[in-house]
PDB file of C-alpha atoms and ligand atoms in Angstrom:
ATOM      1  CA  UNK A   1      51.401  -5.624 -57.549  1.00 77.00           C
ATOM      2  CA  UNK A   2      52.382  -6.530 -54.093  1.00 93.00           C
ATOM      3  CA  UNK A   3      52.915  -3.619 -51.715  1.00 97.00           C
ATOM      4  CA  UNK A   4      54.046  -5.525 -48.993  1.00 96.00           C
ATOM      5  CA  UNK A   5      55.791  -3.429 -46.241  1.00 94.00           C
ATOM      6  CA  UNK A   6      55.350  -0.337 -48.275  1.00 98.00           C
ATOM      7  CA  UNK A   7      54.447   2.621 -46.019  1.00 98.00           C
ATOM      8  CA  UNK A   8      51.586   4.755 -47.472  1.00 99.00           C
ATOM      9  CA  UNK A   9      50.183   7.963 -46.519  1.00 99.00           C
ATOM     10  CA  UNK A  10      46.580   8.896 -47.773  1.00 99.00           C
ATOM     11  CA  UNK A  11      45.504  12.477 -46.797  1.00 99.00           C
ATOM     12  CA  UNK A  12      41.882  13.118 -46.211  1.00 98.00           C
ATOM     13  CA  UNK A  13      41.053   9.210 -45.765  1.00 98.00           C
ATOM     14  CA  UNK A  14      39.168   9.715 -42.738  1.00 98.00           C
ATOM     15  CA  UNK A  15      35.673   9.950 -44.909  1.00 97.00           C
ATOM     16  CA  UNK A  16      33.380   7.131 -44.582  1.00 95.00           C
ATOM     17  CA  UNK A  17      32.150   7.122 -48.369  1.00 94.00           C
ATOM     18  CA  UNK A  18      35.312   9.077 -49.684  1.00 96.00           C
ATOM     19  CA  UNK A  19      37.716   8.505 -52.415  1.00 98.00           C
ATOM     20  CA  UNK A  20      40.720   8.373 -49.829  1.00 98.00           C
ATOM     21  CA  UNK A  21      39.206   5.410 -47.765  1.00 98.00           C
ATOM     22  CA  UNK A  22      38.911   3.501 -51.209  1.00 98.00           C
ATOM     23  CA  UNK A  23      42.373   4.308 -51.921  1.00 98.00           C
ATOM     24  CA  UNK A  24      43.653   3.406 -48.292  1.00 98.00           C
ATOM     25  CA  UNK A  25      41.455  -0.194 -48.877  1.00 98.00           C
ATOM     26  CA  UNK A  26      43.157  -1.053 -52.301  1.00 98.00           C
ATOM     27  CA  UNK A  27      46.656  -0.146 -51.176  1.00 98.00           C
ATOM     28  CA  UNK A  28      46.293  -2.153 -47.713  1.00 98.00           C
ATOM     29  CA  UNK A  29      44.545  -5.176 -49.665  1.00 97.00           C
ATOM     30  CA  UNK A  30      48.048  -5.199 -51.731  1.00 98.00           C
ATOM     31  CA  UNK A  31      49.803  -5.378 -48.395  1.00 98.00           C
ATOM     32  CA  UNK A  32      50.779  -1.738 -47.413  1.00 98.00           C
ATOM     33  CA  UNK A  33      50.794  -0.181 -44.021  1.00 98.00           C
ATOM     34  CA  UNK A  34      48.619   2.616 -44.625  1.00 98.00           C
ATOM     35  CA  UNK A  35      48.281   6.128 -42.653  1.00 98.00           C
ATOM     36  CA  UNK A  36      44.871   7.244 -42.416  1.00 98.00           C
ATOM     37  CA  UNK A  37      45.549  10.988 -42.045  1.00 98.00           C
ATOM     38  CA  UNK A  38      42.574  13.585 -41.963  1.00 98.00           C
ATOM     39  CA  UNK A  39      41.531  16.874 -40.693  1.00 98.00           C
ATOM     40  CA  UNK A  40      38.922  15.084 -38.959  1.00 98.00           C
ATOM     41  CA  UNK A  41      40.940  12.725 -36.523  1.00 98.00           C
ATOM     42  CA  UNK A  42      37.554  10.796 -35.206  1.00 98.00           C
ATOM     43  CA  UNK A  43      36.756  10.042 -38.742  1.00 98.00           C
ATOM     44  CA  UNK A  44      40.421   8.547 -39.574  1.00 98.00           C
ATOM     45  CA  UNK A  45      40.207   6.559 -36.215  1.00 98.00           C
ATOM     46  CA  UNK A  46      37.214   4.845 -37.221  1.00 98.00           C
ATOM     47  CA  UNK A  47      38.555   4.236 -40.581  1.00 98.00           C
ATOM     48  CA  UNK A  48      41.874   2.647 -39.361  1.00 98.00           C
ATOM     49  CA  UNK A  49      40.068   0.688 -36.564  1.00 98.00           C
ATOM     50  CA  UNK A  50      37.790  -0.865 -39.387  1.00 98.00           C
ATOM     51  CA  UNK A  51      40.839  -1.588 -41.151  1.00 98.00           C
ATOM     52  CA  UNK A  52      42.833  -3.294 -38.684  1.00 97.00           C
ATOM     53  CA  UNK A  53      39.498  -5.368 -37.642  1.00 97.00           C
ATOM     54  CA  UNK A  54      39.713  -6.785 -41.083  1.00 96.00           C
ATOM     55  CA  UNK A  55      43.451  -7.852 -40.866  1.00 97.00           C
ATOM     56  CA  UNK A  56      44.600  -4.549 -42.700  1.00 97.00           C
ATOM     57  CA  UNK A  57      47.584  -2.623 -41.325  1.00 97.00           C
ATOM     58  CA  UNK A  58      46.750   0.890 -40.871  1.00 98.00           C
ATOM     59  CA  UNK A  59      47.212   3.934 -38.165  1.00 98.00           C
ATOM     60  CA  UNK A  60      45.138   7.196 -38.037  1.00 98.00           C
ATOM     61  CA  UNK A  61      46.814  10.570 -37.461  1.00 98.00           C
ATOM     62  CA  UNK A  62      45.629  14.085 -37.500  1.00 98.00           C
ATOM     63  CA  UNK A  63      46.644  16.147 -40.408  1.00 98.00           C
ATOM     64  CA  UNK A  64      45.636  19.659 -41.680  1.00 99.00           C
ATOM     65  CA  UNK A  65      47.373  19.796 -45.364  1.00 99.00           C
ATOM     66  CA  UNK A  66      47.135  23.908 -45.136  1.00 98.00           C
ATOM     67  CA  UNK A  67      49.394  23.821 -42.292  1.00 98.00           C
ATOM     68  CA  UNK A  68      53.271  23.454 -42.777  1.00 98.00           C
ATOM     69  CA  UNK A  69      53.728  22.514 -39.361  1.00 98.00           C
ATOM     70  CA  UNK A  70      50.998  19.820 -39.225  1.00 98.00           C
ATOM     71  CA  UNK A  71      52.355  18.122 -42.365  1.00 99.00           C
ATOM     72  CA  UNK A  72      56.156  18.189 -40.964  1.00 98.00           C
ATOM     73  CA  UNK A  73      54.984  16.850 -37.584  1.00 98.00           C
ATOM     74  CA  UNK A  74      53.137  13.975 -39.711  1.00 98.00           C
ATOM     75  CA  UNK A  75      56.046  13.126 -41.610  1.00 98.00           C
ATOM     76  CA  UNK A  76      58.303  13.140 -38.886  1.00 98.00           C
ATOM     77  CA  UNK A  77      56.068  11.075 -36.704  1.00 98.00           C
ATOM     78  CA  UNK A  78      55.648   8.262 -39.364  1.00 98.00           C
ATOM     79  CA  UNK A  79      59.349   8.395 -40.207  1.00 98.00           C
ATOM     80  CA  UNK A  80      60.269   7.699 -36.837  1.00 98.00           C
ATOM     81  CA  UNK A  81      57.661   5.028 -36.403  1.00 98.00           C
ATOM     82  CA  UNK A  82      58.160   3.150 -39.800  1.00 98.00           C
ATOM     83  CA  UNK A  83      61.478   4.328 -40.821  1.00 98.00           C
ATOM     84  CA  UNK A  84      60.270   5.540 -44.398  1.00 98.00           C
ATOM     85  CA  UNK A  85      57.716   6.721 -46.477  1.00 98.00           C
ATOM     86  CA  UNK A  86      57.063   5.119 -50.140  1.00 98.00           C
ATOM     87  CA  UNK A  87      53.497   6.173 -51.134  1.00 99.00           C
ATOM     88  CA  UNK A  88      51.866   9.512 -50.707  1.00 99.00           C
ATOM     89  CA  UNK A  89      48.326  10.072 -52.252  1.00 99.00           C
ATOM     90  CA  UNK A  90      47.244  13.706 -52.063  1.00 98.00           C
ATOM     91  CA  UNK A  91      43.807  13.392 -51.881  1.00 98.00           C
ATOM     92  CA  UNK A  92      42.368  15.755 -49.271  1.00 98.00           C
ATOM     93  CA  UNK A  93      40.184  18.428 -51.084  1.00 97.00           C
ATOM     94  CA  UNK A  94      37.175  20.522 -50.737  1.00 96.00           C
ATOM     95  CA  UNK A  95      35.331  22.199 -53.489  1.00 93.00           C
ATOM     96  CA  UNK A  96      32.429  25.199 -53.098  1.00 93.00           C
ATOM     97  CA  UNK A  97      29.970  25.398 -56.209  1.00 90.00           C
ATOM     98  CA  UNK A  98      30.160  29.295 -56.229  1.00 94.00           C
ATOM     99  CA  UNK A  99      30.078  31.245 -59.639  1.00 94.00           C
ATOM    100  CA  UNK A 100      32.524  33.732 -60.283  1.00 95.00           C
ATOM    101  CA  UNK A 101      30.631  36.823 -59.244  1.00 96.00           C
ATOM    102  CA  UNK A 102      30.355  35.155 -55.739  1.00 95.00           C
ATOM    103  CA  UNK A 103      33.766  34.151 -54.869  1.00 96.00           C
ATOM    104  CA  UNK A 104      35.281  36.021 -52.108  1.00 98.00           C
ATOM    105  CA  UNK A 105      39.284  36.204 -51.303  1.00 98.00           C
ATOM    106  CA  UNK A 106      38.476  34.024 -48.181  1.00 98.00           C
ATOM    107  CA  UNK A 107      36.745  31.466 -50.411  1.00 98.00           C
ATOM    108  CA  UNK A 108      39.319  31.383 -53.114  1.00 98.00           C
ATOM    109  CA  UNK A 109      42.376  31.421 -50.526  1.00 98.00           C
ATOM    110  CA  UNK A 110      40.681  28.361 -48.782  1.00 98.00           C
ATOM    111  CA  UNK A 111      40.085  26.414 -52.202  1.00 98.00           C
ATOM    112  CA  UNK A 112      43.763  26.929 -52.946  1.00 98.00           C
ATOM    113  CA  UNK A 113      44.926  26.222 -49.623  1.00 98.00           C
ATOM    114  CA  UNK A 114      43.527  22.733 -49.604  1.00 98.00           C
ATOM    115  CA  UNK A 115      43.697  21.545 -52.962  1.00 98.00           C
ATOM    116  CA  UNK A 116      46.838  23.265 -54.137  1.00 98.00           C
ATOM    117  CA  UNK A 117      49.130  24.383 -51.394  1.00 98.00           C
ATOM    118  CA  UNK A 118      48.330  21.266 -49.434  1.00 98.00           C
ATOM    119  CA  UNK A 119      49.682  19.038 -52.159  1.00 99.00           C
ATOM    120  CA  UNK A 120      53.010  21.429 -52.305  1.00 99.00           C
ATOM    121  CA  UNK A 121      53.496  20.991 -48.630  1.00 99.00           C
ATOM    122  CA  UNK A 122      52.807  17.080 -48.522  1.00 99.00           C
ATOM    123  CA  UNK A 123      54.820  16.517 -51.494  1.00 99.00           C
ATOM    124  CA  UNK A 124      57.877  18.719 -50.139  1.00 99.00           C
ATOM    125  CA  UNK A 125      57.768  17.255 -46.941  1.00 99.00           C
ATOM    126  CA  UNK A 126      58.096  13.264 -48.327  1.00 99.00           C
ATOM    127  CA  UNK A 127      60.528  14.113 -50.935  1.00 99.00           C
ATOM    128  CA  UNK A 128      63.678  14.184 -48.819  1.00 98.00           C
ATOM    129  CA  UNK A 129      63.231  10.578 -47.433  1.00 98.00           C
ATOM    130  CA  UNK A 130      62.089   9.301 -50.928  1.00 98.00           C
ATOM    131  CA  UNK A 131      65.100  10.945 -52.703  1.00 98.00           C
ATOM    132  CA  UNK A 132      67.457   9.079 -50.189  1.00 98.00           C
ATOM    133  CA  UNK A 133      65.953   5.906 -50.489  1.00 98.00           C
ATOM    134  CA  UNK A 134      65.697   6.166 -54.273  1.00 98.00           C
ATOM    135  CA  UNK A 135      61.893   5.006 -54.503  1.00 98.00           C
ATOM    136  CA  UNK A 136      58.463   7.208 -53.907  1.00 98.00           C
ATOM    137  CA  UNK A 137      55.172   7.020 -55.574  1.00 98.00           C
ATOM    138  CA  UNK A 138      53.065  10.224 -55.300  1.00 99.00           C
ATOM    139  CA  UNK A 139      49.562  10.505 -56.761  1.00 99.00           C
ATOM    140  CA  UNK A 140      47.378  13.377 -56.834  1.00 98.00           C
ATOM    141  CA  UNK A 141      43.655  14.108 -56.782  1.00 98.00           C
ATOM    142  CA  UNK A 142      43.247  16.289 -59.621  1.00 98.00           C
ATOM    143  CA  UNK A 143      39.877  16.794 -61.334  1.00 97.00           C
ATOM    144  CA  UNK A 144      38.192  16.687 -64.966  1.00 96.00           C
ATOM    145  CA  UNK A 145      37.480  20.401 -63.480  1.00 95.00           C
ATOM    146  CA  UNK A 146      41.247  20.987 -63.729  1.00 96.00           C
ATOM    147  CA  UNK A 147      41.135  20.119 -67.550  1.00 95.00           C
ATOM    148  CA  UNK A 148      37.787  21.457 -69.030  1.00 93.00           C
ATOM    149  CA  UNK A 149      36.484  23.814 -66.433  1.00 91.00           C
ATOM    150  CA  UNK A 150      32.915  23.563 -65.674  1.00 75.00           C
ATOM    151  CA  UNK A 151      33.007  20.594 -63.335  1.00 66.00           C
ATOM    152  CA  UNK A 152      29.603  19.989 -62.132  1.00 69.00           C
ATOM    153  CA  UNK A 153      30.055  20.947 -58.270  1.00 75.00           C
ATOM    154  CA  UNK A 154      33.217  23.217 -58.422  1.00 81.00           C
ATOM    155  CA  UNK A 155      33.718  26.704 -58.894  1.00 94.00           C
ATOM    156  CA  UNK A 156      36.439  28.374 -61.083  1.00 97.00           C
ATOM    157  CA  UNK A 157      38.707  28.487 -58.037  1.00 97.00           C
ATOM    158  CA  UNK A 158      38.223  24.416 -57.874  1.00 97.00           C
ATOM    159  CA  UNK A 159      39.310  24.334 -61.346  1.00 97.00           C
ATOM    160  CA  UNK A 160      42.264  26.672 -61.224  1.00 98.00           C
ATOM    161  CA  UNK A 161      43.455  24.723 -58.233  1.00 98.00           C
ATOM    162  CA  UNK A 162      43.109  21.180 -59.685  1.00 98.00           C
ATOM    163  CA  UNK A 163      44.693  22.422 -63.012  1.00 98.00           C
ATOM    164  CA  UNK A 164      47.506  23.576 -61.174  1.00 98.00           C
ATOM    165  CA  UNK A 165      47.992  20.344 -59.514  1.00 98.00           C
ATOM    166  CA  UNK A 166      48.403  18.973 -62.801  1.00 98.00           C
ATOM    167  CA  UNK A 167      51.264  21.386 -63.642  1.00 98.00           C
ATOM    168  CA  UNK A 168      52.847  20.946 -60.284  1.00 98.00           C
ATOM    169  CA  UNK A 169      53.063  17.216 -60.884  1.00 98.00           C
ATOM    170  CA  UNK A 170      54.651  17.359 -64.180  1.00 98.00           C
ATOM    171  CA  UNK A 171      57.092  19.892 -63.059  1.00 98.00           C
ATOM    172  CA  UNK A 172      58.176  17.996 -59.852  1.00 99.00           C
ATOM    173  CA  UNK A 173      58.190  14.729 -61.818  1.00 99.00           C
ATOM    174  CA  UNK A 174      60.962  15.842 -64.098  1.00 98.00           C
ATOM    175  CA  UNK A 175      62.982  16.972 -61.361  1.00 98.00           C
ATOM    176  CA  UNK A 176      62.644  13.617 -59.247  1.00 98.00           C
ATOM    177  CA  UNK A 177      62.392  11.057 -61.981  1.00 98.00           C
ATOM    178  CA  UNK A 178      66.199  10.172 -61.799  1.00 98.00           C
ATOM    179  CA  UNK A 179      65.516   9.057 -58.161  1.00 98.00           C
ATOM    180  CA  UNK A 180      63.125   6.309 -58.928  1.00 98.00           C
ATOM    181  CA  UNK A 181      60.139   8.738 -57.879  1.00 99.00           C
ATOM    182  CA  UNK A 182      56.840   9.024 -60.032  1.00 99.00           C
ATOM    183  CA  UNK A 183      54.427  11.913 -59.667  1.00 98.00           C
ATOM    184  CA  UNK A 184      51.134  11.242 -61.605  1.00 98.00           C
ATOM    185  CA  UNK A 185      47.475  12.474 -61.245  1.00 98.00           C
ATOM    186  CA  UNK A 186      44.219  11.007 -61.804  1.00 98.00           C
ATOM    187  CA  UNK A 187      41.397  13.500 -63.261  1.00 98.00           C
ATOM    188  CA  UNK A 188      37.915  11.874 -62.048  1.00 97.00           C
ATOM    189  CA  UNK A 189      34.731  12.916 -63.276  1.00 95.00           C
ATOM    190  CA  UNK A 190      31.674  12.621 -61.206  1.00 93.00           C
ATOM    191  CA  UNK A 191      32.225  10.102 -58.007  1.00 95.00           C
ATOM    192  CA  UNK A 192      29.692   9.427 -55.875  1.00 92.00           C
ATOM    193  CA  UNK A 193      31.075  10.593 -52.351  1.00 89.00           C
ATOM    194  CA  UNK A 194      29.974  13.038 -49.774  1.00 82.00           C
ATOM    195  CA  UNK A 195      31.641  15.931 -51.482  1.00 75.00           C
ATOM    196  CA  UNK A 196      29.273  15.430 -54.358  1.00 80.00           C
ATOM    197  CA  UNK A 197      26.458  13.504 -52.716  1.00 73.00           C
ATOM    198  CA  UNK A 198      25.517  16.423 -50.584  1.00 71.00           C
ATOM    199  CA  UNK A 199      24.962  18.610 -53.667  1.00 72.00           C
ATOM    200  CA  UNK A 200      22.561  16.545 -55.563  1.00 81.00           C
ATOM    201  CA  UNK A 201      18.525  15.932 -55.430  1.00 87.00           C
ATOM    202  CA  UNK A 202      17.719  12.558 -56.685  1.00 88.00           C
ATOM    203  CA  UNK A 203      16.465  14.217 -59.833  1.00 90.00           C
ATOM    204  CA  UNK A 204      19.703  16.020 -60.605  1.00 88.00           C
ATOM    205  CA  UNK A 205      21.223  12.716 -60.169  1.00 89.00           C
ATOM    206  CA  UNK A 206      19.325  10.958 -62.693  1.00 91.00           C
ATOM    207  CA  UNK A 207      19.527  13.864 -65.089  1.00 91.00           C
ATOM    208  CA  UNK A 208      23.639  13.795 -64.751  1.00 90.00           C
ATOM    209  CA  UNK A 209      23.755   9.926 -64.853  1.00 92.00           C
ATOM    210  CA  UNK A 210      22.021  10.424 -68.362  1.00 95.00           C
ATOM    211  CA  UNK A 211      24.598  12.817 -69.621  1.00 93.00           C
ATOM    212  CA  UNK A 212      27.565  10.382 -68.798  1.00 95.00           C
ATOM    213  CA  UNK A 213      28.181   7.758 -71.592  1.00 97.00           C
ATOM    214  CA  UNK A 214      28.466   4.790 -69.387  1.00 98.00           C
ATOM    215  CA  UNK A 215      25.224   6.082 -67.607  1.00 97.00           C
ATOM    216  CA  UNK A 216      26.321   5.683 -63.937  1.00 96.00           C
ATOM    217  CA  UNK A 217      28.298   8.008 -61.628  1.00 94.00           C
ATOM    218  CA  UNK A 218      31.836   6.773 -60.621  1.00 96.00           C
ATOM    219  CA  UNK A 219      32.488   4.975 -57.596  1.00 97.00           C
ATOM    220  CA  UNK A 220      35.493   5.479 -54.984  1.00 98.00           C
ATOM    221  CA  UNK A 221      36.578   2.253 -56.267  1.00 98.00           C
ATOM    222  CA  UNK A 222      36.673   2.899 -59.826  1.00 98.00           C
ATOM    223  CA  UNK A 223      39.270   5.796 -58.755  1.00 98.00           C
ATOM    224  CA  UNK A 224      41.216   3.731 -56.175  1.00 98.00           C
ATOM    225  CA  UNK A 225      41.959   0.887 -58.695  1.00 98.00           C
ATOM    226  CA  UNK A 226      43.717   3.394 -61.170  1.00 98.00           C
ATOM    227  CA  UNK A 227      45.392   5.035 -58.052  1.00 98.00           C
ATOM    228  CA  UNK A 228      46.738   1.486 -56.787  1.00 98.00           C
ATOM    229  CA  UNK A 229      48.226   0.986 -60.050  1.00 98.00           C
ATOM    230  CA  UNK A 230      50.054   4.110 -60.247  1.00 98.00           C
ATOM    231  CA  UNK A 231      51.135   3.589 -56.738  1.00 98.00           C
ATOM    232  CA  UNK A 232      52.894   0.212 -57.619  1.00 98.00           C
ATOM    233  CA  UNK A 233      56.235  -0.664 -58.357  1.00 98.00           C
ATOM    234  CA  UNK A 234      54.899  -1.704 -61.718  1.00 98.00           C
ATOM    235  CA  UNK A 235      54.221   1.917 -62.736  1.00 98.00           C
ATOM    236  CA  UNK A 236      57.874   2.883 -62.351  1.00 98.00           C
ATOM    237  CA  UNK A 237      58.204   4.362 -65.964  1.00 98.00           C
ATOM    238  CA  UNK A 238      55.029   6.464 -65.940  1.00 98.00           C
ATOM    239  CA  UNK A 239      55.457  10.048 -64.356  1.00 98.00           C
ATOM    240  CA  UNK A 240      53.930  13.339 -65.117  1.00 98.00           C
ATOM    241  CA  UNK A 241      50.784  11.555 -66.345  1.00 98.00           C
ATOM    242  CA  UNK A 242      47.171  12.001 -66.050  1.00 97.00           C
ATOM    243  CA  UNK A 243      44.394   8.999 -66.043  1.00 98.00           C
ATOM    244  CA  UNK A 244      40.754  10.573 -67.001  1.00 97.00           C
ATOM    245  CA  UNK A 245      38.075   8.147 -64.694  1.00 98.00           C
ATOM    246  CA  UNK A 246      34.630   9.326 -65.869  1.00 97.00           C
ATOM    247  CA  UNK A 247      32.998   6.774 -68.035  1.00 97.00           C
ATOM    248  CA  UNK A 248      33.512   8.423 -71.109  1.00 97.00           C
ATOM    249  CA  UNK A 249      32.186  12.068 -70.300  1.00 93.00           C
ATOM    250  CA  UNK A 250      35.417  13.752 -71.071  1.00 93.00           C
ATOM    251  CA  UNK A 251      37.748  12.359 -73.623  1.00 93.00           C
ATOM    252  CA  UNK A 252      41.365  14.431 -74.552  1.00 86.00           C
TER     253      UNK A 252
HETATM  254  N1  LIG B   1      33.965  13.214 -55.718  1.00 92.89           N
HETATM  255  C1  LIG B   1      34.116  13.581 -56.803  1.00 92.89           C
HETATM  256  O1  LIG B   1      33.314  13.669 -57.706  1.00 92.89           O
HETATM  257  C2  LIG B   1      35.394  14.091 -57.336  1.00 92.89           C
HETATM  258  C3  LIG B   1      35.668  14.127 -58.319  1.00 92.89           C
HETATM  259  C4  LIG B   1      36.911  14.775 -59.052  1.00 92.89           C
HETATM  260  C5  LIG B   1      37.930  15.068 -57.718  1.00 92.89           C
HETATM  261  N2  LIG B   1      37.665  14.736 -56.631  1.00 92.89           N
HETATM  262  C6  LIG B   1      38.609  14.674 -55.775  1.00 92.89           C
HETATM  263  O2  LIG B   1      38.897  13.615 -54.853  1.00 92.89           O
HETATM  264  C7  LIG B   1      39.149  13.945 -53.848  1.00 92.89           C
HETATM  265  C8  LIG B   1      38.592  13.364 -52.411  1.00 92.89           C
HETATM  266  O3  LIG B   1      37.317  13.745 -52.861  1.00 92.89           O
HETATM  267  P1  LIG B   1      35.957  12.956 -52.003  1.00 92.89           P
HETATM  268  O4  LIG B   1      34.772  13.044 -52.945  1.00 92.89           O
HETATM  269  O5  LIG B   1      36.146  11.653 -51.540  1.00 92.89           O
HETATM  270  O6  LIG B   1      35.389  13.929 -50.937  1.00 92.89           O
HETATM  271  P2  LIG B   1      35.338  13.737 -49.340  1.00 92.89           P
HETATM  272  O7  LIG B   1      34.829  15.083 -48.839  1.00 92.89           O
HETATM  273  O8  LIG B   1      34.473  12.425 -49.057  1.00 92.89           O
HETATM  274  O9  LIG B   1      36.974  13.600 -48.558  1.00 92.89           O
HETATM  275  C9  LIG B   1      37.484  14.623 -48.460  1.00 92.89           C
HETATM  276  C10 LIG B   1      38.467  14.708 -47.544  1.00 92.89           C
HETATM  277  O10 LIG B   1      39.217  15.304 -47.042  1.00 92.89           O
HETATM  278  C11 LIG B   1      39.530  15.728 -45.832  1.00 92.89           C
HETATM  279  N3  LIG B   1      39.929  17.217 -45.591  1.00 92.89           N
HETATM  280  C12 LIG B   1      39.519  18.332 -45.980  1.00 92.89           C
HETATM  281  N4  LIG B   1      40.112  19.491 -45.810  1.00 92.89           N
HETATM  282  C13 LIG B   1      41.228  18.750 -44.985  1.00 92.89           C
HETATM  283  C14 LIG B   1      42.651  19.242 -44.611  1.00 92.89           C
HETATM  284  N5  LIG B   1      42.812  20.582 -44.495  1.00 92.89           N
HETATM  285  N6  LIG B   1      43.614  18.500 -44.210  1.00 92.89           N
HETATM  286  C15 LIG B   1      43.392  17.163 -44.395  1.00 92.89           C
HETATM  287  N7  LIG B   1      42.089  16.453 -44.701  1.00 92.89           N
HETATM  288  C16 LIG B   1      41.215  17.621 -45.248  1.00 92.89           C
HETATM  289  C17 LIG B   1      38.266  15.630 -45.377  1.00 92.89           C
HETATM  290  O11 LIG B   1      37.904  15.525 -43.835  1.00 92.89           O
HETATM  291  C18 LIG B   1      37.606  14.462 -46.232  1.00 92.89           C
HETATM  292  O12 LIG B   1      37.610  13.499 -45.515  1.00 92.89           O
HETATM  293  C19 LIG B   1      39.210  15.592 -53.550  1.00 92.89           C
HETATM  294  O13 LIG B   1      40.389  16.059 -53.720  1.00 92.89           O
HETATM  295  C20 LIG B   1      38.247  16.033 -54.574  1.00 92.89           C
HETATM  296  O14 LIG B   1      38.669  17.390 -54.953  1.00 92.89           O
HETATM  297  C21 LIG B   1      36.376  14.338 -56.230  1.00 92.89           C
END
């Protein structure tokens, strides 16, 4: 599954313990040049420096996925520097554990802007190049919350946005399949990262672990390994699909 000379953008990959960084690591290990793109430029720079010190190839860029201008600027910049984009992983995401009666318009719009509209902006921006080169791999971070509702830490807005990502990916997958472009999504359960770690007491973590058939939380690597496969050349006949990564806690 060599990804030598593939150019990959991973959004939201500047978080030290995040899924995005783990994805970028798996792609870089396979030979891809990885764009560490994050709203927190400093985090992205730290990750990219770490990669380059380890012999991987990476560049850091600022990206706000909620801004069409920011997305367009990043894609133009990477196109200029590397001449193409082969892989996009739509990983940037935020959650809020609000119950339905607490959700304000502002919070609803923010959750949708990052988790759903950001996926639209980034996908739309890379597609012209992918269509022209007749090759592309796009993988989205949805969530088990988007399939069954009631994710542990996401409210109904988060579930709705993550479900929206699945429908969006299927529809676009049909439109671009003939150009050698695939769009797939992963639907992780509870993964141990900052997004979840900050919301868990040690007691709650223990309780949640016991509810998972695998008796452990997922790791960022568990998710990254599946994404690396979907982003590889070998997965060329898989499109519009979803992979559950949840230790058995939800099965379709
Ligand atoms: N951790 C879990 O249990 C879990 C489960 C299912 C799905 N997910 C999804 O996986 C993805 C990664 O989550 P994580 O757990 O690694 O969280 P994380 O908070 O560690 O990483 C999210 C990253 O997105 C970046 N980001 C936020 N807003 C952005 C914006 N507007 N533009 C660009 N970057 C932005 C953050 O700076 C951060 O680096 C998210 O989409 C999340 O919804 C996580």
